[in-house]
CSV table of N, CA and C in Angstrom, one decimal:
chain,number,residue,atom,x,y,z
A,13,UNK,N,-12.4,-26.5,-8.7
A,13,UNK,CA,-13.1,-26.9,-7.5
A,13,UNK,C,-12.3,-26.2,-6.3
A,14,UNK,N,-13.1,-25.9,-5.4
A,14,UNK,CA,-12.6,-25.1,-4.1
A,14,UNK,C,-11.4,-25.8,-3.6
A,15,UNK,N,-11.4,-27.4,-3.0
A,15,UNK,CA,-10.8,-28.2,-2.9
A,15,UNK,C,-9.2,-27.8,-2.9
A,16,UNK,N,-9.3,-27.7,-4.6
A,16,UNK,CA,-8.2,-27.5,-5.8
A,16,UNK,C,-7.6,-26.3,-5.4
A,17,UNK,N,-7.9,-25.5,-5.0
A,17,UNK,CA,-7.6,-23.8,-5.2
A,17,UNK,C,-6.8,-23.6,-3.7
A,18,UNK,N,-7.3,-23.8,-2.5
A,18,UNK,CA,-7.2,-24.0,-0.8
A,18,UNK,C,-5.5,-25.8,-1.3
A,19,UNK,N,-5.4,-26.5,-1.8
A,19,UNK,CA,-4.1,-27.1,-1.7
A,19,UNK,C,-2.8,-26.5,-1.3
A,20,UNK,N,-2.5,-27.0,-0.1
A,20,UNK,CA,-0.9,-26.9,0.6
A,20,UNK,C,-0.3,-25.7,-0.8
A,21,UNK,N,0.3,-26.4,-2.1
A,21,UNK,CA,0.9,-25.8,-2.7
A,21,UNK,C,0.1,-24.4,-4.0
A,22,UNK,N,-0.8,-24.6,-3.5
A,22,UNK,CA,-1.7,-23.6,-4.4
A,22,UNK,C,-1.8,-21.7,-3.3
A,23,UNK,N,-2.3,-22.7,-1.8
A,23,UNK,CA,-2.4,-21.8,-1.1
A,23,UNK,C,-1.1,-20.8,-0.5
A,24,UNK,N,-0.1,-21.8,-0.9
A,24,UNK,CA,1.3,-20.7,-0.9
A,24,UNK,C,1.7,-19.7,-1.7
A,25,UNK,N,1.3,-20.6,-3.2
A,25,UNK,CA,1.5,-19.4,-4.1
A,25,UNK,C,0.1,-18.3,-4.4
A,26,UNK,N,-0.8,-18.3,-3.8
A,26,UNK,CA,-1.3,-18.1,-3.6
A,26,UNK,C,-1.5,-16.8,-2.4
A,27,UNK,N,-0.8,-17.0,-1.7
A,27,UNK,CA,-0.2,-16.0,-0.2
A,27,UNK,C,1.2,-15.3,-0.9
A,28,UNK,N,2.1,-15.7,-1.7
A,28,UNK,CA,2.8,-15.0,-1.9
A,28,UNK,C,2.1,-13.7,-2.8
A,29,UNK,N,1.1,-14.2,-4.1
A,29,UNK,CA,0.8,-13.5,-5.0
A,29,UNK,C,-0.1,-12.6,-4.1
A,30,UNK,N,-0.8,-12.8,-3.4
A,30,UNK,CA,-1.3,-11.3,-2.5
A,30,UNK,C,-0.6,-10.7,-1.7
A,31,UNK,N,-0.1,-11.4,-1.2
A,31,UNK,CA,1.0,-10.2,-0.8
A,31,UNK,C,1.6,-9.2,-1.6
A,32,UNK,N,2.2,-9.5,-2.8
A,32,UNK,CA,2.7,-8.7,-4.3
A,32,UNK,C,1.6,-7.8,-4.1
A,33,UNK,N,0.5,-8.3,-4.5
A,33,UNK,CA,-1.1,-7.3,-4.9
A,33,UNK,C,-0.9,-6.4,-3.3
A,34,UNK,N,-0.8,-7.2,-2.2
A,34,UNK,CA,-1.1,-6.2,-1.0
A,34,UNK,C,-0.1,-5.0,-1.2
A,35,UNK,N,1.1,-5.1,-1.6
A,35,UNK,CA,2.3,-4.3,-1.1
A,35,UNK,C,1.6,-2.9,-2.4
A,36,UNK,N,1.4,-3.7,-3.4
A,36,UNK,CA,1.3,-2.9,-4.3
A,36,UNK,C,0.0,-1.9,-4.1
A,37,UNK,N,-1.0,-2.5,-3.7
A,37,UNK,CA,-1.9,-1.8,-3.1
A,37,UNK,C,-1.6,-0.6,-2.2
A,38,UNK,N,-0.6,-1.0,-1.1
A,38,UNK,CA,-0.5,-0.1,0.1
A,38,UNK,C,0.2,1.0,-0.7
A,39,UNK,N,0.6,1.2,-1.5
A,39,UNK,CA,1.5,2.0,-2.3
A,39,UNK,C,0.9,2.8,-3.3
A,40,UNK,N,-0.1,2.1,-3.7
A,40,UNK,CA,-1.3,3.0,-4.7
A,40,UNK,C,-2.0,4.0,-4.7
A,41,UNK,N,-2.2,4.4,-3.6
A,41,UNK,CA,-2.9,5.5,-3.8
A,41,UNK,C,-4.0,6.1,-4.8
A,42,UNK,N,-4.4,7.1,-5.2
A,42,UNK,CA,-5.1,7.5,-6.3
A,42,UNK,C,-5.1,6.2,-7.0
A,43,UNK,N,-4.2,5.7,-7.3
A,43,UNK,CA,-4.2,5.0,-8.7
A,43,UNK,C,-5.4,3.6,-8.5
A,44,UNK,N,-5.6,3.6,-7.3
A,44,UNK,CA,-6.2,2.3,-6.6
A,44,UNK,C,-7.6,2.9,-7.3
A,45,UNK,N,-8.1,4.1,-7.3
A,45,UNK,CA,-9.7,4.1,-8.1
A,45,UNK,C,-10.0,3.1,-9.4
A,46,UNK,N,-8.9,3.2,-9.9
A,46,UNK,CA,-9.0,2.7,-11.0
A,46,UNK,C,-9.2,1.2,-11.5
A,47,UNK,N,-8.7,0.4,-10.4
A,47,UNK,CA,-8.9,-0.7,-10.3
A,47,UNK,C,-9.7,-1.4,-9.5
A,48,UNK,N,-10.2,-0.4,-8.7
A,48,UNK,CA,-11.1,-0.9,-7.5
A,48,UNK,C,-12.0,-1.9,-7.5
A,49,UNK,N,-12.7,-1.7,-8.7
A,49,UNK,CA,-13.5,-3.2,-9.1
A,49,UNK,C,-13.4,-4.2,-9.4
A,50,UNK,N,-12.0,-4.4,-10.0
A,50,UNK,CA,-11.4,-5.4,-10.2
A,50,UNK,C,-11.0,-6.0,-9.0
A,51,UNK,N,-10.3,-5.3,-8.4
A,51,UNK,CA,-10.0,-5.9,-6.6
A,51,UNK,C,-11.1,-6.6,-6.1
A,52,UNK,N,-12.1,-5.6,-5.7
A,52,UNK,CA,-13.4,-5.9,-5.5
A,52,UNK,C,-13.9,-7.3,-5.5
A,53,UNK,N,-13.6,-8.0,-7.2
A,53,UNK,CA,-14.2,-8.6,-7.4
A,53,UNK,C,-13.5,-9.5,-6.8
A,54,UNK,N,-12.3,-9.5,-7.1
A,54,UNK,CA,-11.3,-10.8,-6.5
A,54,UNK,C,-11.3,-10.8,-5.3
A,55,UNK,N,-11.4,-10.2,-4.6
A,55,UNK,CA,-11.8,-10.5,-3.1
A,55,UNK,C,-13.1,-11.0,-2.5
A,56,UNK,N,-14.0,-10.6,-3.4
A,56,UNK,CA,-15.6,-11.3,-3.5
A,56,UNK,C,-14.9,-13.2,-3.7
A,57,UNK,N,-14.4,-13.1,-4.5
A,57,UNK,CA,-14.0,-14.3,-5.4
A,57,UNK,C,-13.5,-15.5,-3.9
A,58,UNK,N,-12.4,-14.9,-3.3
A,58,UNK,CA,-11.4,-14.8,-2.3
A,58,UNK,C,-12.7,-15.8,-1.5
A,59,UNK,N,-13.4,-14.8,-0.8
A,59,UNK,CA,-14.2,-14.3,0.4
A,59,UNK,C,-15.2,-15.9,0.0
A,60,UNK,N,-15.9,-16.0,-1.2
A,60,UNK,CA,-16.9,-17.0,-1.2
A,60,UNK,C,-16.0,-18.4,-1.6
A,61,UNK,N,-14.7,-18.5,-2.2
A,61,UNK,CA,-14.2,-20.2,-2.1
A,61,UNK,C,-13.6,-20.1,-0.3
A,62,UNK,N,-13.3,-19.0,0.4
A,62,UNK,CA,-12.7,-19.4,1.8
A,62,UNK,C,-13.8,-20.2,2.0
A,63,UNK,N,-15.4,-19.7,2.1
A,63,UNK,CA,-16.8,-20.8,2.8
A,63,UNK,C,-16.7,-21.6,2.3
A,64,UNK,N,-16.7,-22.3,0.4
A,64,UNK,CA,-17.4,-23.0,0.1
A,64,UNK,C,-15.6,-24.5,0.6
A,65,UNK,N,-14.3,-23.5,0.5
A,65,UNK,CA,-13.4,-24.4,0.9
A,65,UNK,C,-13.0,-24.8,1.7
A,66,UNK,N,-13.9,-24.4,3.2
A,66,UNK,CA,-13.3,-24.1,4.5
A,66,UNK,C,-11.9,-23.8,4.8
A,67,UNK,N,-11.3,-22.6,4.0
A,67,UNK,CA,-10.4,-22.1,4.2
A,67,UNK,C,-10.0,-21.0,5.5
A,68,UNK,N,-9.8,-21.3,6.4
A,68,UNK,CA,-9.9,-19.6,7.4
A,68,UNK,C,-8.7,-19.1,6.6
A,69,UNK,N,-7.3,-19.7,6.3
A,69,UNK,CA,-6.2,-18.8,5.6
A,69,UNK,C,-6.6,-17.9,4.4
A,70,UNK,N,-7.4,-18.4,3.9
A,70,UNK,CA,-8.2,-18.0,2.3
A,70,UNK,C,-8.6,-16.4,2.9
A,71,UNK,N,-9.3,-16.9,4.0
A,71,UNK,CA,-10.6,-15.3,4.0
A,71,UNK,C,-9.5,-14.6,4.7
A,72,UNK,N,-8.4,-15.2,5.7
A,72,UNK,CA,-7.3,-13.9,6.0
A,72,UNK,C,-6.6,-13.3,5.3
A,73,UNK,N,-6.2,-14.1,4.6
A,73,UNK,CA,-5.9,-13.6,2.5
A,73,UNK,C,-6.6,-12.4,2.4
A,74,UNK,N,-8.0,-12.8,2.2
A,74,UNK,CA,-9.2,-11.8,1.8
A,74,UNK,C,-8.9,-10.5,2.8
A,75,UNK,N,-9.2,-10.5,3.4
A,75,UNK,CA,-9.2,-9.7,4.6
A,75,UNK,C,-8.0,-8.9,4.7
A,76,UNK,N,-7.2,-9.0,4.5
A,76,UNK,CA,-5.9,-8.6,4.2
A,76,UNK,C,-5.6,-7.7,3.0
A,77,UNK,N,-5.8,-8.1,2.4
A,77,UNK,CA,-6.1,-7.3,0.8
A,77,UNK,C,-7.1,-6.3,1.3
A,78,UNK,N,-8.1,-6.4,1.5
A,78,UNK,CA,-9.4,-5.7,1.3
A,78,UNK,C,-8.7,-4.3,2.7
A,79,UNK,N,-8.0,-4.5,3.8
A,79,UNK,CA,-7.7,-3.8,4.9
A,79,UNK,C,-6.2,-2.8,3.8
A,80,UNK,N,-5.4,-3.4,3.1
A,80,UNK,CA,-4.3,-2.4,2.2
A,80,UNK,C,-5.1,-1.8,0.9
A,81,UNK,N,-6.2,-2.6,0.6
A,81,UNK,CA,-7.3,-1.5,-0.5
A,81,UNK,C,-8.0,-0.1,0.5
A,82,UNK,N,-8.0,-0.3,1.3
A,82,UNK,CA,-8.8,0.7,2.0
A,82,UNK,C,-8.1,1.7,2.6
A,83,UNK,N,-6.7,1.1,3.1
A,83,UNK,CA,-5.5,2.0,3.8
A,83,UNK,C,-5.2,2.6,2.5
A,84,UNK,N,-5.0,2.3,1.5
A,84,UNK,CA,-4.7,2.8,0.2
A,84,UNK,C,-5.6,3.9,-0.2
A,85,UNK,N,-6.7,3.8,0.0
A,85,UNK,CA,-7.6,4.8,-0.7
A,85,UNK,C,-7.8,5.7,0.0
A,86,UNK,N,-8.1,5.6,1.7
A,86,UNK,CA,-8.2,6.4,2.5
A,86,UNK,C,-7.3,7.0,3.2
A,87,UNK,N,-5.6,6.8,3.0
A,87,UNK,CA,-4.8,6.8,4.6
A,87,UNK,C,-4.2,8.5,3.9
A,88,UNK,N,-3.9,9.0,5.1
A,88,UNK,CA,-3.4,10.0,4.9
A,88,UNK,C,-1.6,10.2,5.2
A,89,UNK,N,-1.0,10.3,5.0
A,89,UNK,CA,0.6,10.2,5.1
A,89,UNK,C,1.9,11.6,4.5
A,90,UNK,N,2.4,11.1,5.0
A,90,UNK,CA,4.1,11.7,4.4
A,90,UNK,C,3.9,11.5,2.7
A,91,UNK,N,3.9,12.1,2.0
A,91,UNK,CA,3.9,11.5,0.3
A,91,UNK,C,5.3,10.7,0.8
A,92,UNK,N,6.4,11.5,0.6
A,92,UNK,CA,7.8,11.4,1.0
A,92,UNK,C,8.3,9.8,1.1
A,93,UNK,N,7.0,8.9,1.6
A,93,UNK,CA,7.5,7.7,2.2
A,93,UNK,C,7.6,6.9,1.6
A,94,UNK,N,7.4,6.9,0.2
A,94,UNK,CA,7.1,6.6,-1.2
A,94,UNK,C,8.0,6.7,-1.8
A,95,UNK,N,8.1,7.9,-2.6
A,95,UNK,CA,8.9,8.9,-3.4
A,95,UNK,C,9.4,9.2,-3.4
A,96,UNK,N,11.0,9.8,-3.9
A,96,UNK,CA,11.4,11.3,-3.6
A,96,UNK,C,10.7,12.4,-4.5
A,97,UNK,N,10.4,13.4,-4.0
A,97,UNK,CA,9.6,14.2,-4.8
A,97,UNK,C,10.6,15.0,-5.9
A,98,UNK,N,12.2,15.0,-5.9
A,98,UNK,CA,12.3,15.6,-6.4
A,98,UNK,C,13.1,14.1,-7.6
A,99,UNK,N,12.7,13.3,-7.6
A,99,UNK,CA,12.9,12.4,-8.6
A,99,UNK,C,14.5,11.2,-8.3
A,100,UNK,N,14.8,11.9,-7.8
A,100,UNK,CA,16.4,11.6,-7.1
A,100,UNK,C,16.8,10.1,-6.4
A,101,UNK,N,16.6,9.1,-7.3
A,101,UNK,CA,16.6,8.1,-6.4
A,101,UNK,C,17.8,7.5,-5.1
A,102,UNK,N,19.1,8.4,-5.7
A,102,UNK,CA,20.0,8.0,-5.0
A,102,UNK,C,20.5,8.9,-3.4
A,103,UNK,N,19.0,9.8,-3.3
A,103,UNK,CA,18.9,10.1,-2.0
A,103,UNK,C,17.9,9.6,-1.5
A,104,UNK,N,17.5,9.0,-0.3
A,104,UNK,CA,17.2,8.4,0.6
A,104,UNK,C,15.8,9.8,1.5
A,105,UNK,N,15.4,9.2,1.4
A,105,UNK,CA,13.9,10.8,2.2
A,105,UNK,C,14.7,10.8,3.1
A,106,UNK,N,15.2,9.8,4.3
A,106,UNK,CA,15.6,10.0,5.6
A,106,UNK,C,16.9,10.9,5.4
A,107,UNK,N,17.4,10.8,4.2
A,107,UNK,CA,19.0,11.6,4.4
A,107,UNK,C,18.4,13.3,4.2
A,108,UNK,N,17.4,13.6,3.7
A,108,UNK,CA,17.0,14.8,3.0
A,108,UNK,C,16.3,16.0,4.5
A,109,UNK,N,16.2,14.8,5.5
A,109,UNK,CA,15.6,16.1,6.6
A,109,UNK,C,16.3,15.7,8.3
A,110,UNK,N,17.5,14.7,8.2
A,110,UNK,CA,17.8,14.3,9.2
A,110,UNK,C,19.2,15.7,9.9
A,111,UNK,N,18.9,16.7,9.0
A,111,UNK,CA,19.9,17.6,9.7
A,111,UNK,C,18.7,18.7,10.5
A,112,UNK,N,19.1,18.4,11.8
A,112,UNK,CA,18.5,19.1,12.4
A,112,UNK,C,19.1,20.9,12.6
A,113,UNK,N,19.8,21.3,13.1
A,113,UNK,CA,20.4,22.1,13.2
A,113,UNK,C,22.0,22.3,11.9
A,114,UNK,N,21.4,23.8,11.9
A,114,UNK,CA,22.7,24.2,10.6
A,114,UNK,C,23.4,25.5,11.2
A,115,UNK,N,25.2,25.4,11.4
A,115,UNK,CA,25.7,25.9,12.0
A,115,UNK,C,26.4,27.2,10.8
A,116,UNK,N,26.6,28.5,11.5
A,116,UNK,CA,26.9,29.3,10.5
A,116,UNK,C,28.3,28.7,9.3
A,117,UNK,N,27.9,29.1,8.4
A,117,UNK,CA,29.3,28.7,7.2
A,117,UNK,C,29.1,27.4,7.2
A,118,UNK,N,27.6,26.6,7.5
A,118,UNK,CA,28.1,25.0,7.1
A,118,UNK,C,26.8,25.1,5.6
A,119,UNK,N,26.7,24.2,5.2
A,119,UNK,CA,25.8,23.7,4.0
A,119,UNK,C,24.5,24.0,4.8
A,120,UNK,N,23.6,25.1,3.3
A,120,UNK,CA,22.3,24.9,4.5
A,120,UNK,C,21.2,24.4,3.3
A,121,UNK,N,21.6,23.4,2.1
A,121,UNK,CA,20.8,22.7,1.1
A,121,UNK,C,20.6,21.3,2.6
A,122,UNK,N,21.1,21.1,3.6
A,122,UNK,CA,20.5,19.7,4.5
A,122,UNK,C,19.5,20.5,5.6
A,123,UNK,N,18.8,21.9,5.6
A,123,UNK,CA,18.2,22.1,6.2
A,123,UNK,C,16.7,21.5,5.5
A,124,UNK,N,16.1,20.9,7.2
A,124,UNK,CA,14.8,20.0,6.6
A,124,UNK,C,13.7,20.8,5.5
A,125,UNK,N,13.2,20.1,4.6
A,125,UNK,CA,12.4,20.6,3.5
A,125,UNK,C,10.7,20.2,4.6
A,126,UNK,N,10.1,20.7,4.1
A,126,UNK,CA,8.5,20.7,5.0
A,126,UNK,C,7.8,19.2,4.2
A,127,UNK,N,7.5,19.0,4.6
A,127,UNK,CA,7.2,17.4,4.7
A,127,UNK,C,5.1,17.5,3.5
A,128,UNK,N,5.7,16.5,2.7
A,128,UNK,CA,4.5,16.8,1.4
A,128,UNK,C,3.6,15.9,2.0
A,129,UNK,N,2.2,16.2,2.3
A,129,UNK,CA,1.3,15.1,2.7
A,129,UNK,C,0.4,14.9,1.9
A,130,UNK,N,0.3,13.2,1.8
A,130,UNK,CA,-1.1,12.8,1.0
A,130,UNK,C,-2.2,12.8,1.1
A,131,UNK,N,-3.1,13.4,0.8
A,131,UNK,CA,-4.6,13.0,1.1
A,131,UNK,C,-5.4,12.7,0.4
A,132,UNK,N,-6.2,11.9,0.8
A,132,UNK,CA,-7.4,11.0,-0.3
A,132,UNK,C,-9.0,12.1,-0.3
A,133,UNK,N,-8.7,11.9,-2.3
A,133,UNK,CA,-9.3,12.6,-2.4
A,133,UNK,C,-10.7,11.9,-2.2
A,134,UNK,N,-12.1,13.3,-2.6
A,134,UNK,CA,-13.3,12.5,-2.6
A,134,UNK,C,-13.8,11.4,-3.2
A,135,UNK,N,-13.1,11.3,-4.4
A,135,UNK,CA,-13.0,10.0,-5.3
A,135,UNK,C,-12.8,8.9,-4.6
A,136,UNK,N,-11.5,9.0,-4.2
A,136,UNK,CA,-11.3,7.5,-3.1
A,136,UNK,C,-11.9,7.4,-1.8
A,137,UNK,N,-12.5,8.4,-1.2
A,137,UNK,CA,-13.0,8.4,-0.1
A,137,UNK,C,-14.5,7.5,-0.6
A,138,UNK,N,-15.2,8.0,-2.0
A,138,UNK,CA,-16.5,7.4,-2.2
A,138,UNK,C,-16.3,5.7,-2.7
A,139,UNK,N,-15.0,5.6,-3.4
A,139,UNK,CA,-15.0,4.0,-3.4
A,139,UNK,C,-14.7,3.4,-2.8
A,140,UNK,N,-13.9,3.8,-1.1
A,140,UNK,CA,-13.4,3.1,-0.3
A,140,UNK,C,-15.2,2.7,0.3
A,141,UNK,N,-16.1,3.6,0.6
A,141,UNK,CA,-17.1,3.6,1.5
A,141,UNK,C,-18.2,2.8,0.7
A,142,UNK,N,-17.7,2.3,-1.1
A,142,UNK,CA,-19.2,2.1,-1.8
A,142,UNK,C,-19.3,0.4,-1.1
């Protein structure tokens, strides 16, 4: 029952577990095609116990999710901000381009590398809009 679902201690864990799904979302990229339906539906799911529970926290839940599915599918960015592209976890992206200037006879592996950007393909462009 709606009731049941919208409870003080449901609706916490509840906010934490989308958030997990949000973060993971905002991070997904491509990979979000793949589950889009699934999302979809849970947010359908979301969206109709917020009315039937008079939840407003419920549908900002909803609303929330559904705003990191779409930033996901559509946003365009730094790859970089994510990943290191070259696999390296024990460098930091910010350490990899923060040398601006390289003086003769000094190291020139800290001169900035050109910056990889993401872009959403037509695939995610057509499930973010369906």
């Amino acid at each position: 029952e709606a009731h049941q679902i919208v409870s003080p201690t449901k609706e916490a864990k509840l906010k934490w577990l989308t958030g997990l799904l949000g973060s993971a979302l905002h991070k997904g990229g491509p990979r979000i095609v793949d589950i889009a339906s699934e999302v979809s539906a849970v947010l359908r799911s979301m969206f109709e116990l917020s009315v039937t529970g008079k939840s407003l926290r419920l549908a900002e839940m909803a609303a929330h999710l559904a705003s990191m599915m779409c930033g996901a599918l559509t946003g365009t960015y730094v790859d970089d901000l994510f990943a290191a592209d070259d696999g390296d976890a024990s460098t930091s992206f910010p350490a990899r381009w923060v040398a601006s200037k390289v003086r003769e006879g000094e190291r020139t592996d800290l001169i900035p590398t050109p910056f990889k950007w993401r872009r959403p393909s037509p695939e995610e462009i057509e499930v973010a809009t369906a």
